[in-house]
Amino acid sequence: MIYNPMMETMPREQMRALQLERLQHTVRHCYENVPLYRSRMDERGLTPDDIRTLEDIRLLPFTVKNDLRDNYPYRLIAVPMRDIVRLHASSGTTGKSIVAGYTRSDLEMWAECVARLAVAAGARDTDIVQISFGYSLFTGAFGLHYGLEKIGATIVPISGGNTERQINIMRDFGVTALVATPSYAMYLAETAEKMGMMEDIHLRLGLFGAEGSTLEMRQELARRWGITVTENYGLTEIIGPGVAGECEAFCGQHFNEDFFLPEIINPETGEVLPEGETGELVITTLSKRGQPMLRYRTRDITSLSYAPCACGRTTVRMAQVKGRSDDMLIIRGVNVFPSQIESVLLDTRGIGPHYEIEVDRVHYLDRLTVKVELIDAGLLERFSELEALQKALHDRLRTVLNIDVQVRLVSPNTLKRFEGKARRVTDLRGK
Ligand code: DLL
């Protein structure tokens, strides 16, 4: 089922024409109402009339996270404050928050985006959906809430935390779909198993997002819950969730292209890369009024495909996010993405899906340590088996990452669990 067939199956040429019209409108809106955009365009001798084709977007300068921080809280808002009806923010791990302001029409557009991805993922008006993202300044809960309400699903707005209660509510309310981060969905599964309640819960669908997860993590979630696992992608700066989402054909996440125009660039040079190549995702909003974004550098590493999808949608698809260019670790000169480590761990029998990565420096040399939880505590007593497992993990990580990794196996239930986005990497270098 396709929520908005006209937009989601539009022929490419027609889509490009619509995008150009909206891009021209957005650039003019930015130029006339946001001093930062006007001054950057003036510096390059550009006016809105210079955007004559979609490719002319490349004339525009990039916008980066620091632009939002430097213009905190309202200086990128392009309409009078009385037209802003909602604010959200993301805290990030460092520095000032990123603020996002929405007009009423932005909120309607947002709900439309999420409705499309929810239907693409298989959600229906008969579903009872538990939203386990925190209802707060974070965009996740409100974003999914209004989109799912729009398709007529029954919403259970439980918010994050209080994990045992979440399980009781899932059982009592007959919840059929879960909205959460993959890491919280894993913690919920573990809790349901411990409470002996898996049999009493009838989930069929997971709508997961807000953080990266590997294929192995999603397979583990599908196995433990007995559900179809889908993921969706978005970011506060652009709108929140609703930028892209997976369909039932599972070949990438469909972009809401009539609202968000994606490009892939080489993060080092800023050069736009051809279809299929992997690089940093850059997004321009095409209809947002409150806080439009021109060529926003997401830092997320992915690729795009315009090939037709088995589901019938014609919208461009983005591949699973490989990582963020800013969470890539450089260990003794070698690039390491935490997702590579996760794939190896989840593919290894005997260890659970909980791990922590620590980087420090010993005698001027980087050292990478991975702490992993065992599934069976009894293994700690069986020294030779333990040693064999540790060696197998060590060797596999070395083959995949090309560097030496210290592996520490720890008892079950000793590492931190996460109710929102997981924070598994600690970098102690320079501290
Ligand atoms: O996480 C919006 C969101 C909420 C998306 C709920 C999906 C579901 P921020 O807090 O601003 O917004 O974080 C945005 O999270 O740049 C990515 O690095 C990461 N991210 C979000 N979704 C995915 C995903 C929300 N499906 C940042 N896969 C983004 C990988 C993701 N990374």
Short mmCIF file of C-alpha atoms and ligand atoms in Angstrom, two decimals:
data_model
loop_
_atom_site.label_atom_id
_atom_site.label_comp_id
_atom_site.label_asym_id
_atom_site.label_seq_id
_atom_site.Cartn_x
_atom_site.Cartn_y
_atom_site.Cartn_z
CA MET A 1 0.00 0.00 0.00
CA ILE A 2 1.25 3.48 -0.88
CA TYR A 3 0.04 6.41 1.23
CA ASN A 4 0.37 9.13 -1.41
CA PRO A 5 0.68 7.42 -4.81
CA MET A 6 0.75 10.69 -6.72
CA MET A 7 3.90 11.88 -4.97
CA GLU A 8 5.52 8.55 -4.21
CA THR A 9 5.25 7.10 -7.73
CA MET A 10 5.75 10.30 -9.71
CA PRO A 11 7.74 9.88 -12.95
CA ARG A 12 11.29 11.19 -12.57
CA GLU A 13 11.03 14.08 -15.00
CA GLN A 14 7.89 15.33 -13.32
CA MET A 15 9.56 15.03 -9.90
CA ARG A 16 12.56 17.00 -11.10
CA ALA A 17 10.32 19.76 -12.43
CA LEU A 18 8.47 19.94 -9.11
CA GLN A 19 11.76 19.98 -7.19
CA LEU A 20 13.13 22.79 -9.32
CA GLU A 21 10.05 24.92 -8.82
CA ARG A 22 10.18 24.35 -5.05
CA LEU A 23 13.94 24.89 -4.90
CA GLN A 24 13.64 28.26 -6.63
CA HIS A 25 10.93 29.25 -4.21
CA THR A 26 12.98 28.11 -1.19
CA VAL A 27 16.14 29.91 -2.30
CA ARG A 28 14.18 33.15 -2.72
CA HIS A 29 12.53 32.69 0.68
CA CYS A 30 15.96 32.14 2.29
CA TYR A 31 17.56 35.07 0.47
CA GLU A 32 14.81 37.46 1.46
CA ASN A 33 14.36 36.37 5.07
CA VAL A 34 17.54 34.86 6.51
CA PRO A 35 20.55 37.19 6.81
CA LEU A 36 23.04 34.29 6.88
CA TYR A 37 21.87 32.94 3.52
CA ARG A 38 21.69 36.39 1.95
CA SER A 39 25.21 37.34 3.00
CA ARG A 40 26.65 34.00 1.82
CA MET A 41 24.95 34.35 -1.56
CA ASP A 42 26.01 38.00 -1.85
CA GLU A 43 29.62 36.97 -1.16
CA ARG A 44 29.42 34.65 -4.17
CA GLY A 45 27.64 37.21 -6.32
CA LEU A 46 24.55 34.97 -6.44
CA THR A 47 20.88 35.95 -6.54
CA PRO A 48 17.84 33.64 -6.47
CA ASP A 49 17.48 34.18 -10.25
CA ASP A 50 20.74 32.26 -10.78
CA ILE A 51 18.99 28.98 -9.88
CA ARG A 52 17.72 27.97 -13.31
CA THR A 53 18.19 24.18 -13.22
CA LEU A 54 18.34 21.61 -10.41
CA GLU A 55 22.08 21.29 -10.97
CA ASP A 56 22.45 25.00 -10.15
CA ILE A 57 21.97 24.01 -6.52
CA ARG A 58 25.74 23.35 -6.63
CA LEU A 59 26.32 27.10 -6.84
CA LEU A 60 24.93 27.50 -3.33
CA PRO A 61 27.19 27.31 -0.27
CA PHE A 62 26.79 24.49 2.26
CA THR A 63 25.16 25.00 5.64
CA VAL A 64 26.79 23.21 8.60
CA LYS A 65 25.90 22.40 12.20
CA ASN A 66 27.94 25.29 13.52
CA ASP A 67 25.80 27.71 11.50
CA LEU A 68 22.84 26.58 13.61
CA ARG A 69 24.86 26.89 16.80
CA ASP A 70 26.19 30.32 15.88
CA ASN A 71 22.68 31.53 15.09
CA TYR A 72 21.10 30.04 18.21
CA PRO A 73 18.22 30.15 18.90
CA TYR A 74 16.15 31.96 16.26
CA ARG A 75 18.36 33.62 13.69
CA LEU A 76 17.77 31.03 10.97
CA ILE A 77 14.01 31.31 11.28
CA ALA A 78 12.59 32.72 8.07
CA VAL A 79 9.12 33.82 9.20
CA PRO A 80 7.83 36.08 12.00
CA MET A 81 7.87 34.26 15.36
CA ARG A 82 4.07 34.48 15.60
CA ASP A 83 3.93 32.03 12.65
CA ILE A 84 6.09 29.49 14.51
CA VAL A 85 3.79 27.09 16.34
CA ARG A 86 6.31 24.52 17.62
CA LEU A 87 9.95 24.37 18.62
CA HIS A 88 12.15 21.31 18.94
CA ALA A 89 15.84 21.00 19.69
CA SER A 90 18.57 18.42 19.71
CA SER A 91 21.15 18.59 22.43
CA GLY A 92 23.99 16.91 20.61
CA THR A 93 26.89 15.65 22.64
CA THR A 94 28.86 18.90 22.64
CA GLY A 95 28.12 22.59 22.52
CA LYS A 96 24.87 24.50 22.16
CA SER A 97 21.62 22.91 21.06
CA ILE A 98 20.29 22.96 17.54
CA VAL A 99 16.86 24.60 17.44
CA ALA A 100 14.15 23.88 14.87
CA GLY A 101 11.06 26.08 14.42
CA TYR A 102 7.92 24.84 12.61
CA THR A 103 5.01 26.73 11.09
CA ARG A 104 1.57 25.13 10.97
CA SER A 105 2.14 24.12 7.34
CA ASP A 106 5.53 22.63 8.30
CA LEU A 107 3.80 20.46 10.90
CA GLU A 108 1.27 19.28 8.31
CA MET A 109 4.06 18.45 5.90
CA TRP A 110 5.92 16.63 8.67
CA ALA A 111 2.91 14.45 9.51
CA GLU A 112 2.49 13.66 5.80
CA CYS A 113 6.14 12.57 5.58
CA VAL A 114 5.86 10.27 8.57
CA ALA A 115 2.48 8.88 7.41
CA ARG A 116 4.12 7.87 4.13
CA LEU A 117 7.04 6.09 5.76
CA ALA A 118 4.84 4.38 8.34
CA VAL A 119 2.60 2.95 5.59
CA ALA A 120 5.67 2.01 3.53
CA ALA A 121 6.98 0.09 6.56
CA GLY A 122 3.69 -1.79 6.83
CA ALA A 123 1.86 0.16 9.57
CA ARG A 124 -1.93 0.34 9.18
CA ASP A 125 -4.93 1.99 10.86
CA THR A 126 -5.52 -1.28 12.73
CA ASP A 127 -2.16 -1.07 14.51
CA ILE A 128 -1.76 -0.15 18.17
CA VAL A 129 1.55 1.67 18.29
CA GLN A 130 3.64 2.20 21.38
CA ILE A 131 5.85 5.26 21.08
CA SER A 132 8.83 4.71 23.36
CA PHE A 133 10.80 7.78 22.30
CA GLY A 134 10.90 10.54 24.89
CA TYR A 135 8.16 13.19 24.38
CA SER A 136 10.35 16.22 24.74
CA LEU A 137 12.34 18.66 22.67
CA PHE A 138 13.57 15.57 20.79
CA THR A 139 11.73 15.29 17.47
CA GLY A 140 11.30 11.50 17.52
CA ALA A 141 8.15 11.05 19.59
CA PHE A 142 6.08 13.98 18.31
CA GLY A 143 7.16 13.29 14.73
CA LEU A 144 6.08 9.65 14.74
CA HIS A 145 3.03 10.46 16.85
CA TYR A 146 1.33 12.81 14.39
CA GLY A 147 2.27 10.78 11.32
CA LEU A 148 0.90 7.56 12.79
CA GLU A 149 -2.20 9.34 14.04
CA LYS A 150 -2.73 10.66 10.50
CA ILE A 151 -2.93 7.11 9.12
CA GLY A 152 -5.45 6.24 11.84
CA ALA A 153 -3.30 3.99 14.01
CA THR A 154 -4.01 3.88 17.75
CA ILE A 155 -1.22 5.67 19.57
CA VAL A 156 0.12 4.70 22.98
CA PRO A 157 2.25 7.73 23.91
CA ILE A 158 4.14 6.08 26.74
CA SER A 159 7.40 8.05 26.17
CA GLY A 160 10.81 6.69 27.18
CA GLY A 161 11.94 4.96 30.36
CA ASN A 162 10.24 2.82 33.02
CA THR A 163 11.06 -0.29 31.06
CA GLU A 164 9.06 -2.89 33.01
CA ARG A 165 5.95 -0.75 32.73
CA GLN A 166 6.51 -0.53 28.98
CA ILE A 167 6.34 -4.32 28.81
CA ASN A 168 3.17 -4.51 30.92
CA ILE A 169 1.49 -1.89 28.75
CA MET A 170 2.51 -3.73 25.57
CA ARG A 171 0.80 -6.83 26.85
CA ASP A 172 -2.28 -5.17 28.38
CA PHE A 173 -3.00 -2.82 25.45
CA GLY A 174 -2.33 -5.43 22.76
CA VAL A 175 0.40 -3.34 21.18
CA THR A 176 1.23 -4.45 17.61
CA ALA A 177 3.94 -1.95 16.60
CA LEU A 178 6.83 -0.41 18.50
CA VAL A 179 8.55 2.93 17.87
CA ALA A 180 11.98 3.17 19.53
CA THR A 181 15.69 3.36 18.94
CA PRO A 182 17.13 -0.05 18.01
CA SER A 183 19.14 -0.07 21.23
CA TYR A 184 16.08 0.59 23.39
CA ALA A 185 14.10 -2.03 21.44
CA MET A 186 16.86 -4.49 22.36
CA TYR A 187 16.71 -3.53 26.03
CA LEU A 188 12.91 -3.89 25.96
CA ALA A 189 13.27 -7.37 24.40
CA GLU A 190 15.72 -8.40 27.07
CA THR A 191 13.38 -7.10 29.79
CA ALA A 192 10.34 -8.87 28.30
CA GLU A 193 12.34 -12.12 28.20
CA LYS A 194 13.41 -11.69 31.82
CA MET A 195 9.83 -10.99 32.88
CA GLY A 196 8.77 -14.16 30.99
CA MET A 197 6.28 -12.11 28.97
CA MET A 198 7.40 -12.58 25.37
CA GLU A 199 4.57 -15.07 24.75
CA ASP A 200 1.94 -12.59 25.94
CA ILE A 201 3.05 -9.76 23.67
CA HIS A 202 1.85 -9.68 20.07
CA LEU A 203 4.11 -7.20 18.37
CA ARG A 204 4.39 -7.58 14.61
CA LEU A 205 6.28 -4.49 13.48
CA GLY A 206 9.17 -2.32 14.64
CA LEU A 207 9.59 1.24 13.38
CA PHE A 208 13.11 1.96 14.52
CA GLY A 209 15.33 4.97 13.96
CA ALA A 210 17.22 7.92 15.41
CA GLU A 211 20.49 6.00 15.49
CA GLY A 212 22.45 3.67 13.27
CA SER A 213 22.06 -0.09 13.52
CA THR A 214 23.76 -2.83 11.60
CA LEU A 215 21.98 -5.53 9.62
CA GLU A 216 23.06 -8.00 12.32
CA MET A 217 21.43 -5.85 15.04
CA ARG A 218 18.19 -5.63 13.07
CA GLN A 219 18.20 -9.40 12.47
CA GLU A 220 18.69 -9.99 16.18
CA LEU A 221 15.78 -7.65 16.98
CA ALA A 222 13.60 -9.44 14.41
CA ARG A 223 14.49 -12.81 15.93
CA ARG A 224 13.99 -11.88 19.57
CA TRP A 225 10.70 -10.05 19.11
CA GLY A 226 9.46 -12.16 16.17
CA ILE A 227 8.66 -8.99 14.21
CA THR A 228 9.36 -7.24 10.93
CA VAL A 229 12.06 -4.66 11.62
CA THR A 230 12.08 -1.45 9.59
CA GLU A 231 14.08 1.68 10.02
CA ASN A 232 13.59 5.31 9.26
CA TYR A 233 15.90 8.27 9.11
CA GLY A 234 15.80 11.97 9.85
CA LEU A 235 17.41 14.82 11.73
CA THR A 236 16.26 17.84 13.70
CA GLU A 237 17.92 20.34 11.39
CA ILE A 238 15.84 19.11 8.43
CA ILE A 239 12.54 18.22 10.17
CA GLY A 240 13.10 15.26 12.52
CA PRO A 241 11.98 11.74 11.52
CA GLY A 242 10.22 11.57 8.15
CA VAL A 243 13.10 12.36 5.83
CA ALA A 244 13.36 8.76 4.61
CA GLY A 245 12.11 5.31 5.54
CA GLU A 246 12.30 1.69 4.53
CA CYS A 247 9.53 -0.06 2.57
CA GLU A 248 8.50 -3.70 2.66
CA ALA A 249 10.92 -4.54 -0.19
CA PHE A 250 13.86 -3.70 2.16
CA CYS A 251 16.18 -2.12 -0.33
CA GLY A 252 17.09 1.18 1.19
CA GLN A 253 15.08 4.04 2.66
CA HIS A 254 12.78 6.02 0.36
CA PHE A 255 13.40 9.73 0.50
CA ASN A 256 10.44 12.10 0.64
CA GLU A 257 11.93 13.74 -2.42
CA ASP A 258 9.21 16.27 -3.08
CA PHE A 259 10.13 17.82 0.29
CA PHE A 260 13.84 17.08 0.68
CA LEU A 261 16.43 17.16 -2.06
CA PRO A 262 19.44 14.89 -1.36
CA GLU A 263 22.98 15.07 -2.73
CA ILE A 264 26.04 12.98 -1.88
CA ILE A 265 29.38 14.77 -1.62
CA ASN A 266 32.97 13.87 -1.01
CA PRO A 267 33.33 15.06 2.61
CA GLU A 268 36.92 16.15 2.04
CA THR A 269 36.46 18.20 -1.13
CA GLY A 270 32.75 19.04 -1.18
CA GLU A 271 32.51 17.71 -4.75
CA VAL A 272 29.13 16.16 -5.67
CA LEU A 273 29.46 12.41 -6.29
CA PRO A 274 27.62 10.37 -8.93
CA GLU A 275 24.70 8.05 -8.12
CA GLY A 276 25.76 4.95 -6.20
CA GLU A 277 28.93 6.39 -4.70
CA THR A 278 29.28 6.59 -0.94
CA GLY A 279 29.85 9.95 0.71
CA GLU A 280 28.26 12.54 2.98
CA LEU A 281 24.55 13.19 2.62
CA VAL A 282 23.60 16.82 1.99
CA ILE A 283 19.93 17.84 2.16
CA THR A 284 18.03 20.91 0.97
CA THR A 285 14.47 21.39 2.22
CA LEU A 286 12.00 22.18 -0.56
CA SER A 287 8.81 23.28 1.22
CA LYS A 288 9.75 24.14 4.77
CA ARG A 289 8.73 27.68 5.66
CA GLY A 290 9.75 28.15 9.30
CA GLN A 291 13.38 27.18 9.07
CA PRO A 292 14.42 26.18 5.55
CA MET A 293 17.85 24.62 5.05
CA LEU A 294 20.04 25.04 2.00
CA ARG A 295 22.53 22.23 1.32
CA TYR A 296 22.79 21.09 4.91
CA ARG A 297 25.77 18.80 5.55
CA THR A 298 24.35 15.96 7.64
CA ARG A 299 27.72 14.24 8.33
CA ASP A 300 25.91 10.94 7.68
CA ILE A 301 27.68 8.61 5.28
CA THR A 302 25.50 6.83 2.72
CA SER A 303 24.75 6.50 -1.02
CA LEU A 304 21.71 7.06 -3.24
CA SER A 305 19.96 4.86 -5.81
CA TYR A 306 17.40 6.02 -8.37
CA ALA A 307 16.78 2.47 -9.67
CA PRO A 308 13.11 1.41 -9.59
CA CYS A 309 12.03 -0.30 -6.37
CA ALA A 310 9.97 -3.50 -6.24
CA CYS A 311 7.40 -1.68 -4.08
CA GLY A 312 6.40 0.59 -6.98
CA ARG A 313 7.67 3.82 -5.45
CA THR A 314 9.85 5.90 -7.75
CA THR A 315 11.47 8.01 -5.05
CA VAL A 316 15.23 7.89 -4.59
CA ARG A 317 16.48 5.50 -1.92
CA MET A 318 19.35 6.00 0.49
CA ALA A 319 21.43 3.07 1.68
CA GLN A 320 21.74 2.21 5.35
CA VAL A 321 23.77 4.95 7.04
CA LYS A 322 27.29 3.60 7.40
CA GLY A 323 28.18 5.98 10.19
CA ARG A 324 28.74 9.65 10.78
CA SER A 325 31.87 11.23 9.44
CA ASP A 326 32.34 12.65 12.94
CA ASP A 327 31.99 9.31 14.73
CA MET A 328 34.52 7.64 12.51
CA LEU A 329 37.49 6.79 14.70
CA ILE A 330 40.99 7.13 13.39
CA ILE A 331 43.08 4.51 15.15
CA ARG A 332 46.76 4.66 14.32
CA GLY A 333 45.82 6.20 10.99
CA VAL A 334 43.19 3.58 10.11
CA ASN A 335 39.54 4.64 9.72
CA VAL A 336 37.21 2.61 11.90
CA PHE A 337 33.42 2.90 12.02
CA PRO A 338 31.76 1.58 15.21
CA SER A 339 29.23 -0.14 12.91
CA GLN A 340 31.99 -2.45 11.61
CA ILE A 341 32.68 -3.56 15.17
CA GLU A 342 28.97 -4.11 15.87
CA SER A 343 28.64 -6.35 12.79
CA VAL A 344 31.46 -8.60 13.94
CA LEU A 345 30.16 -8.83 17.51
CA LEU A 346 26.61 -9.67 16.58
CA ASP A 347 27.82 -12.29 14.17
CA THR A 348 29.67 -14.14 16.94
CA ARG A 349 27.99 -16.92 18.86
CA GLY A 350 28.08 -16.73 22.66
CA ILE A 351 28.09 -12.98 23.08
CA GLY A 352 25.14 -10.63 23.51
CA PRO A 353 24.27 -7.41 21.66
CA HIS A 354 25.69 -5.13 24.37
CA TYR A 355 29.15 -3.64 23.96
CA GLU A 356 31.28 -0.59 24.67
CA ILE A 357 34.19 0.80 22.70
CA GLU A 358 36.99 2.71 24.40
CA VAL A 359 39.92 4.44 22.75
CA ASP A 360 42.91 5.71 24.68
CA ARG A 361 46.57 6.33 24.09
CA VAL A 362 49.37 4.33 25.68
CA HIS A 363 52.97 5.40 25.08
CA TYR A 364 51.84 7.66 22.22
CA LEU A 365 50.02 4.78 20.52
CA ASP A 366 46.25 4.57 20.07
CA ARG A 367 44.60 1.60 21.75
CA LEU A 368 41.12 0.32 20.95
CA THR A 369 39.35 -1.78 23.57
CA VAL A 370 36.02 -3.48 22.99
CA LYS A 371 34.07 -4.68 26.03
CA VAL A 372 31.46 -7.30 25.21
CA GLU A 373 28.89 -9.06 27.36
CA LEU A 374 28.77 -12.83 27.43
CA ILE A 375 25.38 -14.51 27.13
CA ASP A 376 26.31 -17.38 29.45
CA ALA A 377 27.89 -16.35 32.78
CA GLY A 378 29.07 -19.93 33.24
CA LEU A 379 31.65 -19.39 30.53
CA LEU A 380 33.65 -17.24 32.94
CA GLU A 381 34.44 -20.45 34.83
CA ARG A 382 35.47 -22.40 31.73
CA PHE A 383 38.79 -20.81 31.05
CA SER A 384 39.80 -22.55 27.81
CA GLU A 385 36.43 -21.85 26.13
CA LEU A 386 36.60 -18.25 27.28
CA GLU A 387 40.08 -17.88 25.90
CA ALA A 388 39.06 -19.41 22.57
CA LEU A 389 36.11 -17.03 22.24
CA GLN A 390 38.27 -14.03 23.07
CA LYS A 391 40.87 -15.07 20.51
CA ALA A 392 38.24 -15.71 17.82
CA LEU A 393 36.78 -12.23 18.37
CA HIS A 394 40.18 -10.62 18.43
CA ASP A 395 41.23 -12.29 15.16
CA ARG A 396 37.97 -11.49 13.40
CA LEU A 397 38.14 -7.83 14.44
CA ARG A 398 41.72 -7.61 13.28
CA THR A 399 40.81 -9.05 9.87
CA VAL A 400 37.88 -6.68 9.39
CA LEU A 401 39.42 -3.50 10.81
CA ASN A 402 43.06 -4.06 9.96
CA ILE A 403 44.19 -3.06 13.44
CA ASP A 404 44.83 -4.81 16.70
CA VAL A 405 41.92 -4.65 19.17
CA GLN A 406 41.85 -5.57 22.87
CA VAL A 407 38.80 -7.67 23.62
CA ARG A 408 37.39 -7.84 27.17
CA LEU A 409 34.58 -10.27 27.83
CA VAL A 410 32.39 -9.22 30.76
CA SER A 411 29.57 -10.88 32.73
CA PRO A 412 26.00 -10.72 31.44
CA ASN A 413 24.01 -7.60 32.45
CA THR A 414 26.99 -5.50 33.45
CA LEU A 415 27.20 -2.95 30.62
CA LYS A 416 25.01 0.14 30.44
CA ARG A 417 21.56 -0.07 28.76
CA PHE A 418 20.07 2.86 26.85
CA GLU A 419 16.54 4.24 26.84
CA GLY A 420 17.18 6.63 23.95
CA LYS A 421 20.12 6.84 21.62
CA ALA A 422 22.98 4.54 22.61
CA ARG A 423 26.37 6.08 23.44
CA ARG A 424 28.82 3.26 23.14
CA VAL A 425 32.06 4.99 22.23
CA THR A 426 34.39 6.71 24.71
CA ASP A 427 37.43 8.43 23.28
CA LEU A 428 39.90 9.27 26.04
CA ARG A 429 42.66 10.54 23.76
CA GLY A 430 43.47 14.14 24.41
CA LYS A 431 41.79 14.00 27.84
O1 DLL B 1 17.22 11.34 15.53
C1 DLL B 1 15.38 12.19 14.24
C2 DLL B 1 14.75 10.85 14.23
C3 DLL B 1 13.93 10.50 15.28
C4 DLL B 1 14.90 9.98 13.18
C5 DLL B 1 13.29 9.28 15.27
C6 DLL B 1 14.26 8.75 13.14
C7 DLL B 1 13.45 8.38 14.21
P1 DLL B 1 18.50 14.02 15.77
O2 DLL B 1 18.37 13.76 17.20
O3 DLL B 1 18.72 15.40 15.30
O4 DLL B 1 17.20 13.55 15.02
O5 DLL B 1 19.65 13.08 15.23
C8 DLL B 1 19.94 13.02 13.86
O6 DLL B 1 20.71 10.73 14.10
O7 DLL B 1 22.09 12.85 11.58
C9 DLL B 1 21.96 10.47 12.13
O8 DLL B 1 23.32 10.58 12.46
C10 DLL B 1 21.23 9.74 13.23
N1 DLL B 1 20.13 8.93 12.68
C11 DLL B 1 18.82 9.20 12.68
N2 DLL B 1 18.13 8.19 12.09
C12 DLL B 1 19.06 7.26 11.71
C13 DLL B 1 19.01 6.01 11.05
C14 DLL B 1 16.67 12.28 14.99
N3 DLL B 1 17.87 5.43 10.67
C15 DLL B 1 21.06 12.04 13.61
N4 DLL B 1 20.19 5.39 10.80
C16 DLL B 1 21.30 11.83 12.12
C17 DLL B 1 21.36 5.94 11.17
C18 DLL B 1 20.34 7.76 12.07
N5 DLL B 1 21.47 7.10 11.80
#
